[in-house]
Short mmCIF file of C-alpha atoms and ligand atoms in Angstrom, two decimals:
data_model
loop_
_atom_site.label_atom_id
_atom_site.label_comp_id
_atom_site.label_asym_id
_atom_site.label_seq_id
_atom_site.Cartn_x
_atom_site.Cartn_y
_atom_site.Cartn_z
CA UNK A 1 118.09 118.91 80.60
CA UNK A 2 119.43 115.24 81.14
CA UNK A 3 119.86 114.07 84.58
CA UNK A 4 122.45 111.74 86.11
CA UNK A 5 122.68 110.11 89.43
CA UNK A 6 126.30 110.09 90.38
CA UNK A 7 128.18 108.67 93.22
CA UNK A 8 130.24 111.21 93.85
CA UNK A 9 130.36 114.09 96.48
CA UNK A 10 128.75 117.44 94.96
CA UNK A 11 130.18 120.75 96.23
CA UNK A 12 131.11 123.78 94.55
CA UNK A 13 133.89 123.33 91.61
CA UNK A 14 134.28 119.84 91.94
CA UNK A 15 135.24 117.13 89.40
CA UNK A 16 132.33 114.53 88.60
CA UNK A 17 133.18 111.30 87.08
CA UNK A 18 130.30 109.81 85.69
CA UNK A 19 130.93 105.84 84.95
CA UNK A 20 132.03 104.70 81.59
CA UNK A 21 128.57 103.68 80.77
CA UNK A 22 126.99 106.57 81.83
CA UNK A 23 129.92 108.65 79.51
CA UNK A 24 128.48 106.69 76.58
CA UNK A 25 124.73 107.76 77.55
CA UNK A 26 126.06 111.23 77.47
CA UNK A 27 127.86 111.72 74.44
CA UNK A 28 126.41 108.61 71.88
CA UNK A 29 123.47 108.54 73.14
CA UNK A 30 122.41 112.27 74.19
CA UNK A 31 124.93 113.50 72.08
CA UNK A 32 126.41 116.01 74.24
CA UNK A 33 129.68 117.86 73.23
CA UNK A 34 132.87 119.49 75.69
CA UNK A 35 130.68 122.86 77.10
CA UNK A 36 127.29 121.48 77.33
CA UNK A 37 125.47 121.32 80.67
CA UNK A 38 123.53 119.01 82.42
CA UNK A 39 122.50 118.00 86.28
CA UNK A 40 123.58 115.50 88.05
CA UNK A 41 122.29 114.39 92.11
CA UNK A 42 123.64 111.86 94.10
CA UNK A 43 121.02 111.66 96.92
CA UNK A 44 122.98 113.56 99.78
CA UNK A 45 124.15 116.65 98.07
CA UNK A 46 121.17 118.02 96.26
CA UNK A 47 121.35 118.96 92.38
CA UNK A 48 124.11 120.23 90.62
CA UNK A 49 124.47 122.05 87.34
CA UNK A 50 127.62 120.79 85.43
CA UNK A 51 129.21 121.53 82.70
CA UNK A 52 131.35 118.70 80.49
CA UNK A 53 134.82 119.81 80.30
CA UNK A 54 136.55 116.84 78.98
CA UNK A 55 135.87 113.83 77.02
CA UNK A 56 138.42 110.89 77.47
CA UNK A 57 138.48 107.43 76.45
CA UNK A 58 138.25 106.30 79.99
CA UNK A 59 134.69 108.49 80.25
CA UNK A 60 133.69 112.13 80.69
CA UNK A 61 134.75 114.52 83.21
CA UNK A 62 132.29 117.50 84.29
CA UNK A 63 132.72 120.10 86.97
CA UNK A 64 129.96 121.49 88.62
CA UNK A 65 128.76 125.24 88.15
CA UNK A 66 126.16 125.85 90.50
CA UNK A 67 123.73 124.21 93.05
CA UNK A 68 120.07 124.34 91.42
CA UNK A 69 118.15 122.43 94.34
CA UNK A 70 119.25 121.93 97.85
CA UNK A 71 118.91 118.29 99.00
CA UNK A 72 115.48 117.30 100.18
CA UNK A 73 113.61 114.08 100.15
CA UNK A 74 109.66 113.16 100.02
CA UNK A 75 107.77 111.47 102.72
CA UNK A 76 108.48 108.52 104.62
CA UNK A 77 106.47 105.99 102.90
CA UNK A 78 107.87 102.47 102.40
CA UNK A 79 106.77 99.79 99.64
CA UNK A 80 106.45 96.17 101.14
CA UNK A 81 105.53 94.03 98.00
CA UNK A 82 105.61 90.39 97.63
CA UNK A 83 108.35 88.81 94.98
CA UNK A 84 106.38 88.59 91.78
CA UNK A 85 107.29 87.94 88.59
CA UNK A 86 109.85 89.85 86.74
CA UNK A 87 107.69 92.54 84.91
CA UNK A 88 105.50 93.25 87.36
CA UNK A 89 108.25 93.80 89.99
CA UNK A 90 110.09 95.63 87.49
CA UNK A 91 107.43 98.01 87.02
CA UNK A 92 106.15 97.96 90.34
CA UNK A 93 109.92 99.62 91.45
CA UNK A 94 109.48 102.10 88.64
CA UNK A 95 106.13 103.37 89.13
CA UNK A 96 106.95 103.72 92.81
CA UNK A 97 109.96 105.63 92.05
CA UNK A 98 107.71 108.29 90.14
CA UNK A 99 105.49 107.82 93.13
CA UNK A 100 108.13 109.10 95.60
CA UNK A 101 108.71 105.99 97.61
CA UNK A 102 111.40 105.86 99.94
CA UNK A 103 112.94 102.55 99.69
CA UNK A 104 111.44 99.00 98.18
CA UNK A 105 111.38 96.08 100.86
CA UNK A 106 110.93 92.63 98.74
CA UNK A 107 108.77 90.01 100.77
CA UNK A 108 108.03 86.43 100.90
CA UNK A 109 105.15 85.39 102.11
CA UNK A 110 103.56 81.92 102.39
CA UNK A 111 102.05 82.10 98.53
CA UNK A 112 104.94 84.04 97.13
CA UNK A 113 105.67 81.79 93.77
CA UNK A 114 109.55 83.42 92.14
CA UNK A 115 112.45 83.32 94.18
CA UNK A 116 115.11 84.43 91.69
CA UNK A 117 115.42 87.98 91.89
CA UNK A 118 117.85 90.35 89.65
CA UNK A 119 118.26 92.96 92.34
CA UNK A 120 120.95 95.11 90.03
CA UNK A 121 117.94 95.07 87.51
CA UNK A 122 115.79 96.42 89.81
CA UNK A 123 118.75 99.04 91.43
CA UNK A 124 119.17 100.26 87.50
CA UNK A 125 115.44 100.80 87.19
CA UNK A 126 114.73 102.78 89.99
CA UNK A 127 118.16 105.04 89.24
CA UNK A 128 116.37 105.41 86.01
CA UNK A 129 113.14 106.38 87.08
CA UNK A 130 114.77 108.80 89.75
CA UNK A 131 116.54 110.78 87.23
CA UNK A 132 113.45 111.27 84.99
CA UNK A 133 110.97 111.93 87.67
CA UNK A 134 113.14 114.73 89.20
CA UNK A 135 113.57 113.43 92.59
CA UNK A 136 116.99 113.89 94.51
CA UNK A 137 117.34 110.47 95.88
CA UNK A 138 116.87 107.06 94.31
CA UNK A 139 115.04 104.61 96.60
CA UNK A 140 116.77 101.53 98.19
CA UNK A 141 115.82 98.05 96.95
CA UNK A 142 116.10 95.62 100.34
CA UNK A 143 116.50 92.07 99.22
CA UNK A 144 113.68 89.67 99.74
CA UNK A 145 113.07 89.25 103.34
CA UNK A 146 110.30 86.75 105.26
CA UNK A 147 107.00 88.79 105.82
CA UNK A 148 107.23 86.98 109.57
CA UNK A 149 110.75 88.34 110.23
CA UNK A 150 110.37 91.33 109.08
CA UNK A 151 106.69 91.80 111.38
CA UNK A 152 108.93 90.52 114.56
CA UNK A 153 111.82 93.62 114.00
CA UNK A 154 109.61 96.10 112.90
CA UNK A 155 110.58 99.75 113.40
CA UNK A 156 108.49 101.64 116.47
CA UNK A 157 106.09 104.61 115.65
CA UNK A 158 105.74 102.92 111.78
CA UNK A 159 102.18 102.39 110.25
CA UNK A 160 101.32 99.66 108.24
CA UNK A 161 99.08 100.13 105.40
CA UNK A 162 97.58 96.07 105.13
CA UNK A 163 96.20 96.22 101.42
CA UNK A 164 94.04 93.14 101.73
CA UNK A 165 92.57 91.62 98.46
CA UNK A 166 89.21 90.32 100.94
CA UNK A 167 88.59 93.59 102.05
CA UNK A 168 89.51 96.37 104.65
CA UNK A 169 88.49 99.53 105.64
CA UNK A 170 88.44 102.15 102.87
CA UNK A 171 91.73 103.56 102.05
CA UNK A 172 91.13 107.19 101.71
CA UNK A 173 89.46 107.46 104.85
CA UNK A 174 92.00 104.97 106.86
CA UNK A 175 94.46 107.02 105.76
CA UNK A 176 93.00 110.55 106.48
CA UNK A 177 91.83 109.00 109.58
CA UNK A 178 95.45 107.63 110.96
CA UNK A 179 97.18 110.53 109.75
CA UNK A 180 100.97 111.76 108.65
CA UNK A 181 104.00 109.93 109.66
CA UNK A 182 106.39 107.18 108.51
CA UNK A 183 103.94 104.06 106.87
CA UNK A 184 104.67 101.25 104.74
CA UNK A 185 102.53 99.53 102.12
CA UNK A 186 102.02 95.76 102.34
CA UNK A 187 101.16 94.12 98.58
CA UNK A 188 100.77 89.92 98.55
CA UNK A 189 101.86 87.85 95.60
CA UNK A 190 99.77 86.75 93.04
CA UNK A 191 97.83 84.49 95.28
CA UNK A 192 97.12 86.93 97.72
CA UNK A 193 98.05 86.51 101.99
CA UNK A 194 97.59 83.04 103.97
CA UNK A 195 94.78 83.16 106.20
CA UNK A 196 97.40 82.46 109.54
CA UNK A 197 98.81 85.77 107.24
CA UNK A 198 95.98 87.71 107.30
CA UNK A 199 95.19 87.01 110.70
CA UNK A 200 98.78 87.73 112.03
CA UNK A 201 98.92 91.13 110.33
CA UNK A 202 95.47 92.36 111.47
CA UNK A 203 95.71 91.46 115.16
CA UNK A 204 99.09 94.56 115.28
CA UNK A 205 98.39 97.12 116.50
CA UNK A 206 100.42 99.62 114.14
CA UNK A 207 98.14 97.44 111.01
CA UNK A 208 95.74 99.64 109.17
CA UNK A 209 93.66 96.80 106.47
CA UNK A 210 92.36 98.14 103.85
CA UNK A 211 90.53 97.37 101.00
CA UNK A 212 91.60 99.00 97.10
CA UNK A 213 88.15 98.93 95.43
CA UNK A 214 85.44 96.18 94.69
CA UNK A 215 88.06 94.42 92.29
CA UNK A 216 90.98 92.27 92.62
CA UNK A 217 93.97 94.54 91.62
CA UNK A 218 97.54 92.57 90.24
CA UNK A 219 100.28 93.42 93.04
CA UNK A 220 101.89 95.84 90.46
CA UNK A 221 98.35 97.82 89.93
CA UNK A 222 98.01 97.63 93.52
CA UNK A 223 100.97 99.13 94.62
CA UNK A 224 100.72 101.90 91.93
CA UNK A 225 97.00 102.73 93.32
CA UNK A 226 97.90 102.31 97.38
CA UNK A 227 100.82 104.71 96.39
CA UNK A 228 98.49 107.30 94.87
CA UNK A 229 95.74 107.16 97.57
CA UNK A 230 98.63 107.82 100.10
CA UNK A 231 100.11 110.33 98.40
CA UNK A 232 96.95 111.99 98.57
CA UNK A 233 95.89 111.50 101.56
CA UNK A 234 98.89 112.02 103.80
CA UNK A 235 101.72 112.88 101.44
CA UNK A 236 103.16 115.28 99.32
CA UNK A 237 100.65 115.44 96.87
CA UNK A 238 98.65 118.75 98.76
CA UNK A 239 101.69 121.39 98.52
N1 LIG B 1 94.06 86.11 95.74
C1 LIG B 1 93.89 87.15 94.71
C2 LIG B 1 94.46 86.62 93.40
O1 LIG B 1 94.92 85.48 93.41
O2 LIG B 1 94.42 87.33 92.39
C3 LIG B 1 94.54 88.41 95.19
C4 LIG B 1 95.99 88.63 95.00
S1 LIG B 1 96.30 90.22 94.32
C5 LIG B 1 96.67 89.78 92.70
C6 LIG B 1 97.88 90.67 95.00
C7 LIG B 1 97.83 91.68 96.12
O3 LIG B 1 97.35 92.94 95.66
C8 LIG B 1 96.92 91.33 97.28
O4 LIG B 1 97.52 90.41 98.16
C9 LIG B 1 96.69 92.69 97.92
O5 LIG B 1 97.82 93.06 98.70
C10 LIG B 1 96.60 93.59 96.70
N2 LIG B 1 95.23 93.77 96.24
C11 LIG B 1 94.71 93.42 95.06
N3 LIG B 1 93.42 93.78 94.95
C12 LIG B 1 93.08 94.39 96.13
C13 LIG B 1 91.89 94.99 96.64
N4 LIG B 1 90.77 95.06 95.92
N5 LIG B 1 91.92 95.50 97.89
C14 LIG B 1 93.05 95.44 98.65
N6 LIG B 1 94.22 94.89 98.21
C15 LIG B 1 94.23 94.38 96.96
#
């Protein structure tokens, strides 16, 4: 059944207005006539069955039938990754969307090459990927942000998994080792950290380094496999 993320509040008989592009989706692209059904989430409310109930020039209107899913949301886990260039960002926000990430934090770091970033691109992609995977929220995308700035205001009792290109600890067994709780990921650009980086980062005390395999990953492959191996090691992969 097609899925929409709406912005509006979900309760029980309600009006939904879906946007005027998202009206097209529904009844050009997905063909869907007055009566049919789909589900719609906005990330606060949990998911909705709705029904279309009229069609107007100005966009669809559906009212909702029934919750199906109560809200809930997946682990804390947070994706730090270095600005990199356009389709490997681009994918990088939609594979971490499937992979349940919480919110996308963009960082420069000393090597970091693009600065142009098309953050409504990147919002639109991970909407996307949210309504396919089946997930009830749709991560934030934080605009870039300096790795050093965002070290000095970083949030008590939050891990930080270091994936460093020139080695670490194993990630499986960091991770089982440290344990549940709120982490983020840390993925350098294309040229990998600055030594002064590297040596910043390993000296905190809340930094776990680790290494992702005998090979040098691209950020986007990188992100994709630190995402798995914490999934699996301290997420929601086990229930
Ligand atoms: N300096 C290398 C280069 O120029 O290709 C490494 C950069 S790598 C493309 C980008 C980022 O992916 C690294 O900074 C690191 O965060 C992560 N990464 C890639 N391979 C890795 C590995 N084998 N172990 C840990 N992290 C890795």
């Amino acid at each position: 059944m097609v899925r929409l993320f709406v912005q509006s509040a979900l309760s029980a008989d309600a009006a939904v207005l879906p946007t005027l592009d998202q009206s097209r989706y529904l009844t050009q692209v997905m063909r869907l006539k007055l009566g049919d059904s789909l589900l719609v989430f906005n990330g606060r409310d949990g998911e909705w069955r709705c029904v279309i109930t009229e069609i107007l020039k100005k966009g669809v209107v559906l009212r909702t039938e029934e919750q199906v899913r109560p809200q809930a949301i997946g682990p804390d886990v947070q994706l730090l990754i270095s600005v990199v260039k356009k389709s490997a960002l681009e994918f990088a926000v939609e594979k971490a969307t499937e992979l349940g990430v919480r919110r996308v934090g963009l960082v420069v770091t000393h090597r970091t090459q693009v600065q142009h970033v098309r953050m409504d691109r990147l919002d639109a992609i991970a909407v996307e990927a949210a309504e396919q995977t089946g997930r009830l929220d749709v991560p934030m995308i934080d605009e870039p942000a300096k790795l050093g700035d965002l070290l000095d205001g970083w949030e008590a009792g939050r891990r930080l998994m270091f994936c460093d290109e020139t080695g670490g600890a194993p990630a499986w067994e960091a991770l089982m080792g440290a344990g549940a709780g709120p982490w983020t990921i840390l993925i350098g650009p294309e040229g990998g950290f600055s030594p002064e980086e590297r040596e910043r980062l390993r000296a905190l005390p809340f930094t776990t380094a680790v290494s992702l395999g005998p090979r040098i990953l691209r950020a986007d492959t990188a992100a994709v496999a630190a995402l798995t191996l914490w999934q699996a090691a301290v997420g929601d992969w086990e229930r």
